Amino acid sequence: MQLAVIFGTMHLVKKAGLESPEYAPFIRAMYGTATAVILALTFYIKSLVQKGNDTTALEYDDAAPGSQQGRVVTTVAKYDLGEVAKLQKSTLFTTAIVLFMHFKFGYIQPLILQSLLPLLNLYKNQLFQIHLLGKPATDSLKRPWVAENPFAALTGAVGADSAATAAAATAATASDGDASSSGSETETRKDK
């Protein structure tokens, strides 16, 4: 789905001539609005997590690259707050990169793509699904959440329904050994 959005948007931008400087203020406003909506929703989710204060114990193995913690013991609320913080940092980092590319090099396409893709990603995010849509935390929404492999669609690995943005693809390329460990963690979780 994301690939269709990416290629469809790129085609539309070229066909409609949206790279023209006369459209830049409108596209900046669209990007700013989308980013503001995403950040507002993450703060709202944070307030819902804090309000609910789910103290259910959560134990899992920390398999993050470079992590020296073995077993993590926390609560659902603390875990969710940590995930909200990650989502907010990711949004701000992506915003900084996109704005740099736009103002330094004059690129319009990243503004348009990042006005659409993060909204789609937020809708598919576990926090959004649980706290805003009210879905139960079972199956793929069961904590701890396994990060999806951005190259899974190409390799047929776990997480094949997600495509990544350019920043995630670059990060995954830099640590090419992480893809195999992500798949084995998911299999272990499913066996339990």
mmCIF file with all atom_site columns, N, CA and C in Angstrom, residues 29-61:
data_model
loop_
_atom_site.group_PDB
_atom_site.id
_atom_site.type_symbol
_atom_site.label_atom_id
_atom_site.label_alt_id
_atom_site.label_comp_id
_atom_site.label_asym_id
_atom_site.label_entity_id
_atom_site.label_seq_id
_atom_site.pdbx_PDB_ins_code
_atom_site.Cartn_x
_atom_site.Cartn_y
_atom_site.Cartn_z
_atom_site.occupancy
_atom_site.B_iso_or_equiv
_atom_site.pdbx_formal_charge
_atom_site.auth_seq_id
_atom_site.auth_comp_id
_atom_site.auth_asym_id
_atom_site.auth_atom_id
_atom_site.pdbx_PDB_model_num
ATOM 1  N N  . ALA A 1 29 ? 2.424  24.334 3.811  1.00 0.00 ? 29 ALA A N  1
ATOM 2  C CA . ALA A 1 29 ? 1.289  24.373 4.744  1.00 0.00 ? 29 ALA A CA 1
ATOM 3  C C  . ALA A 1 29 ? 0.697  22.978 4.936  1.00 0.00 ? 29 ALA A C  1
ATOM 4  N N  . MET A 1 30 ? 0.593  22.226 3.853  1.00 0.00 ? 30 MET A N  1
ATOM 5  C CA . MET A 1 30 ? 0.082  20.860 3.934  1.00 0.00 ? 30 MET A CA 1
ATOM 6  C C  . MET A 1 30 ? 1.000  19.998 4.807  1.00 0.00 ? 30 MET A C  1
ATOM 7  N N  . TYR A 1 31 ? 2.311  20.135 4.607  1.00 0.00 ? 31 TYR A N  1
ATOM 8  C CA . TYR A 1 31 ? 3.271  19.366 5.397  1.00 0.00 ? 31 TYR A CA 1
ATOM 9  C C  . TYR A 1 31 ? 3.225  19.782 6.869  1.00 0.00 ? 31 TYR A C  1
ATOM 10 N N  . GLY A 1 32 ? 3.185  21.069 7.120  1.00 0.00 ? 32 GLY A N  1
ATOM 11 C CA . GLY A 1 32 ? 3.116  21.566 8.494  1.00 0.00 ? 32 GLY A CA 1
ATOM 12 C C  . GLY A 1 32 ? 1.861  21.086 9.205  1.00 0.00 ? 32 GLY A C  1
ATOM 13 N N  . THR A 1 33 ? 0.740  21.086 8.506  1.00 0.00 ? 33 THR A N  1
ATOM 14 C CA . THR A 1 33 ? -0.519 20.618 9.084  1.00 0.00 ? 33 THR A CA 1
ATOM 15 C C  . THR A 1 33 ? -0.453 19.127 9.407  1.00 0.00 ? 33 THR A C  1
ATOM 16 N N  . ALA A 1 34 ? 0.056  18.338 8.470  1.00 0.00 ? 34 ALA A N  1
ATOM 17 C CA . ALA A 1 34 ? 0.167  16.892 8.699  1.00 0.00 ? 34 ALA A CA 1
ATOM 18 C C  . ALA A 1 34 ? 1.078  16.591 9.881  1.00 0.00 ? 34 ALA A C  1
ATOM 19 N N  . THR A 1 35 ? 2.196  17.292 9.978  1.00 0.00 ? 35 THR A N  1
ATOM 20 C CA . THR A 1 35 ? 3.134  17.080 11.087 1.00 0.00 ? 35 THR A CA 1
ATOM 21 C C  . THR A 1 35 ? 2.498  17.500 12.405 1.00 0.00 ? 35 THR A C  1
ATOM 22 N N  . ALA A 1 36 ? 1.789  18.615 12.399 1.00 0.00 ? 36 ALA A N  1
ATOM 23 C CA . ALA A 1 36 ? 1.119  19.083 13.617 1.00 0.00 ? 36 ALA A CA 1
ATOM 24 C C  . ALA A 1 36 ? 0.044  18.091 14.070 1.00 0.00 ? 36 ALA A C  1
ATOM 25 N N  . VAL A 1 37 ? -0.696 17.526 13.125 1.00 0.00 ? 37 VAL A N  1
ATOM 26 C CA . VAL A 1 37 ? -1.720 16.534 13.459 1.00 0.00 ? 37 VAL A CA 1
ATOM 27 C C  . VAL A 1 37 ? -1.075 15.299 14.088 1.00 0.00 ? 37 VAL A C  1
ATOM 28 N N  . ILE A 1 38 ? 0.019  14.835 13.502 1.00 0.00 ? 38 ILE A N  1
ATOM 29 C CA . ILE A 1 38 ? 0.701  13.657 14.030 1.00 0.00 ? 38 ILE A CA 1
ATOM 30 C C  . ILE A 1 38 ? 1.217  13.918 15.442 1.00 0.00 ? 38 ILE A C  1
ATOM 31 N N  . LEU A 1 39 ? 1.877  15.050 15.643 1.00 0.00 ? 39 LEU A N  1
ATOM 32 C CA . LEU A 1 39 ? 2.397  15.361 16.980 1.00 0.00 ? 39 LEU A CA 1
ATOM 33 C C  . LEU A 1 39 ? 1.260  15.545 17.987 1.00 0.00 ? 39 LEU A C  1
ATOM 34 N N  . ALA A 1 40 ? 0.172  16.172 17.573 1.00 0.00 ? 40 ALA A N  1
ATOM 35 C CA . ALA A 1 40 ? -0.974 16.350 18.473 1.00 0.00 ? 40 ALA A CA 1
ATOM 36 C C  . ALA A 1 40 ? -1.553 14.990 18.865 1.00 0.00 ? 40 ALA A C  1
ATOM 37 N N  . LEU A 1 41 ? -1.662 14.089 17.907 1.00 0.00 ? 41 LEU A N  1
ATOM 38 C CA . LEU A 1 41 ? -2.182 12.749 18.216 1.00 0.00 ? 41 LEU A CA 1
ATOM 39 C C  . LEU A 1 41 ? -1.240 11.977 19.137 1.00 0.00 ? 41 LEU A C  1
ATOM 40 N N  . THR A 1 42 ? 0.064  12.140 18.960 1.00 0.00 ? 42 THR A N  1
ATOM 41 C CA . THR A 1 42 ? 0.990  11.431 19.855 1.00 0.00 ? 42 THR A CA 1
ATOM 42 C C  . THR A 1 42 ? 0.889  11.987 21.277 1.00 0.00 ? 42 THR A C  1
ATOM 43 N N  . PHE A 1 43 ? 0.706  13.304 21.415 1.00 0.00 ? 43 PHE A N  1
ATOM 44 C CA . PHE A 1 43 ? 0.527  13.868 22.756 1.00 0.00 ? 43 PHE A CA 1
ATOM 45 C C  . PHE A 1 43 ? -0.802 13.432 23.368 1.00 0.00 ? 43 PHE A C  1
ATOM 46 N N  . TYR A 1 44 ? -1.821 13.287 22.544 1.00 0.00 ? 44 TYR A N  1
ATOM 47 C CA . TYR A 1 44 ? -3.105 12.800 23.032 1.00 0.00 ? 44 TYR A CA 1
ATOM 48 C C  . TYR A 1 44 ? -2.991 11.339 23.485 1.00 0.00 ? 44 TYR A C  1
ATOM 49 N N  . ILE A 1 45 ? -2.309 10.529 22.696 1.00 0.00 ? 45 ILE A N  1
ATOM 50 C CA . ILE A 1 45 ? -2.084 9.131  23.090 1.00 0.00 ? 45 ILE A CA 1
ATOM 51 C C  . ILE A 1 45 ? -1.306 9.086  24.400 1.00 0.00 ? 45 ILE A C  1
ATOM 52 N N  . LYS A 1 46 ? -0.295 9.946  24.528 1.00 0.00 ? 46 LYS A N  1
ATOM 53 C CA . LYS A 1 46 ? 0.488  10.001 25.767 1.00 0.00 ? 46 LYS A CA 1
ATOM 54 C C  . LYS A 1 46 ? -0.411 10.317 26.956 1.00 0.00 ? 46 LYS A C  1
ATOM 55 N N  . SER A 1 47 ? -1.322 11.265 26.779 1.00 0.00 ? 47 SER A N  1
ATOM 56 C CA . SER A 1 47 ? -2.225 11.616 27.882 1.00 0.00 ? 47 SER A CA 1
ATOM 57 C C  . SER A 1 47 ? -3.170 10.465 28.207 1.00 0.00 ? 47 SER A C  1
ATOM 58 N N  . LEU A 1 48 ? -3.608 9.720  27.186 1.00 0.00 ? 48 LEU A N  1
ATOM 59 C CA . LEU A 1 48 ? -4.463 8.556  27.434 1.00 0.00 ? 48 LEU A CA 1
ATOM 60 C C  . LEU A 1 48 ? -3.714 7.470  28.210 1.00 0.00 ? 48 LEU A C  1
ATOM 61 N N  . VAL A 1 49 ? -2.452 7.258  27.860 1.00 0.00 ? 49 VAL A N  1
ATOM 62 C CA . VAL A 1 49 ? -1.640 6.251  28.558 1.00 0.00 ? 49 VAL A CA 1
ATOM 63 C C  . VAL A 1 49 ? -1.452 6.668  30.011 1.00 0.00 ? 49 VAL A C  1
ATOM 64 N N  . GLN A 1 50 ? -1.128 7.936  30.225 1.00 0.00 ? 50 GLN A N  1
ATOM 65 C CA . GLN A 1 50 ? -0.924 8.429  31.591 1.00 0.00 ? 50 GLN A CA 1
ATOM 66 C C  . GLN A 1 50 ? -2.213 8.367  32.397 1.00 0.00 ? 50 GLN A C  1
ATOM 67 N N  . LYS A 1 51 ? -3.321 8.683  31.771 1.00 0.00 ? 51 LYS A N  1
ATOM 68 C CA . LYS A 1 51 ? -4.616 8.668  32.445 1.00 0.00 ? 51 LYS A CA 1
ATOM 69 C C  . LYS A 1 51 ? -5.010 7.237  32.825 1.00 0.00 ? 51 LYS A C  1
ATOM 70 N N  . GLY A 1 52 ? -4.790 6.294  31.897 1.00 0.00 ? 52 GLY A N  1
ATOM 71 C CA . GLY A 1 52 ? -5.125 4.900  32.149 1.00 0.00 ? 52 GLY A CA 1
ATOM 72 C C  . GLY A 1 52 ? -4.200 4.248  33.160 1.00 0.00 ? 52 GLY A C  1
ATOM 73 N N  . ASN A 1 53 ? -2.925 4.626  33.144 1.00 0.00 ? 53 ASN A N  1
ATOM 74 C CA . ASN A 1 53 ? -1.894 4.125  34.058 1.00 0.00 ? 53 ASN A CA 1
ATOM 75 C C  . ASN A 1 53 ? -1.995 2.612  34.297 1.00 0.00 ? 53 ASN A C  1
ATOM 76 N N  . ASP A 1 54 ? -1.916 1.852  33.220 1.00 0.00 ? 54 ASP A N  1
ATOM 77 C CA . ASP A 1 54 ? -1.996 0.387  33.291 1.00 0.00 ? 54 ASP A CA 1
ATOM 78 C C  . ASP A 1 54 ? -0.726 -0.148 33.942 1.00 0.00 ? 54 ASP A C  1
ATOM 79 N N  . THR A 1 55 ? -0.855 -0.663 35.157 1.00 0.00 ? 55 THR A N  1
ATOM 80 C CA . THR A 1 55 ? 0.309  -1.145 35.906 1.00 0.00 ? 55 THR A CA 1
ATOM 81 C C  . THR A 1 55 ? 0.523  -2.648 35.740 1.00 0.00 ? 55 THR A C  1
ATOM 82 N N  . THR A 1 56 ? -0.082 -3.239 34.730 1.00 0.00 ? 56 THR A N  1
ATOM 83 C CA . THR A 1 56 ? 0.134  -4.649 34.444 1.00 0.00 ? 56 THR A CA 1
ATOM 84 C C  . THR A 1 56 ? 1.612  -4.870 34.151 1.00 0.00 ? 56 THR A C  1
ATOM 85 N N  . ALA A 1 57 ? 2.187  -5.880 34.804 1.00 0.00 ? 57 ALA A N  1
ATOM 86 C CA . ALA A 1 57 ? 3.620  -6.167 34.613 1.00 0.00 ? 57 ALA A CA 1
ATOM 87 C C  . ALA A 1 57 ? 3.867  -6.674 33.197 1.00 0.00 ? 57 ALA A C  1
ATOM 88 N N  . LEU A 1 58 ? 4.997  -6.269 32.660 1.00 0.00 ? 58 LEU A N  1
ATOM 89 C CA . LEU A 1 58 ? 5.410  -6.681 31.323 1.00 0.00 ? 58 LEU A CA 1
ATOM 90 C C  . LEU A 1 58 ? 6.879  -7.065 31.376 1.00 0.00 ? 58 LEU A C  1
ATOM 91 N N  . GLU A 1 59 ? 7.179  -8.306 30.998 1.00 0.00 ? 59 GLU A N  1
ATOM 92 C CA . GLU A 1 59 ? 8.559  -8.785 30.967 1.00 0.00 ? 59 GLU A CA 1
ATOM 93 C C  . GLU A 1 59 ? 8.883  -9.237 29.550 1.00 0.00 ? 59 GLU A C  1
ATOM 94 N N  . TYR A 1 60 ? 10.061 -8.859 29.102 1.00 0.00 ? 60 TYR A N  1
ATOM 95 C CA . TYR A 1 60 ? 10.502 -9.283 27.773 1.00 0.00 ? 60 TYR A CA 1
ATOM 96 C C  . TYR A 1 60 ? 12.014 -9.190 27.684 1.00 0.00 ? 60 TYR A C  1
ATOM 97 N N  . ASP A 1 61 ? 12.569 -9.882 26.703 1.00 0.00 ? 61 ASP A N  1
ATOM 98 C CA . ASP A 1 61 ? 14.004 -9.814 26.444 1.00 0.00 ? 61 ASP A CA 1
ATOM 99 C C  . ASP A 1 61 ? 14.274 -8.628 25.550 1.00 0.00 ? 61 ASP A C  1
#
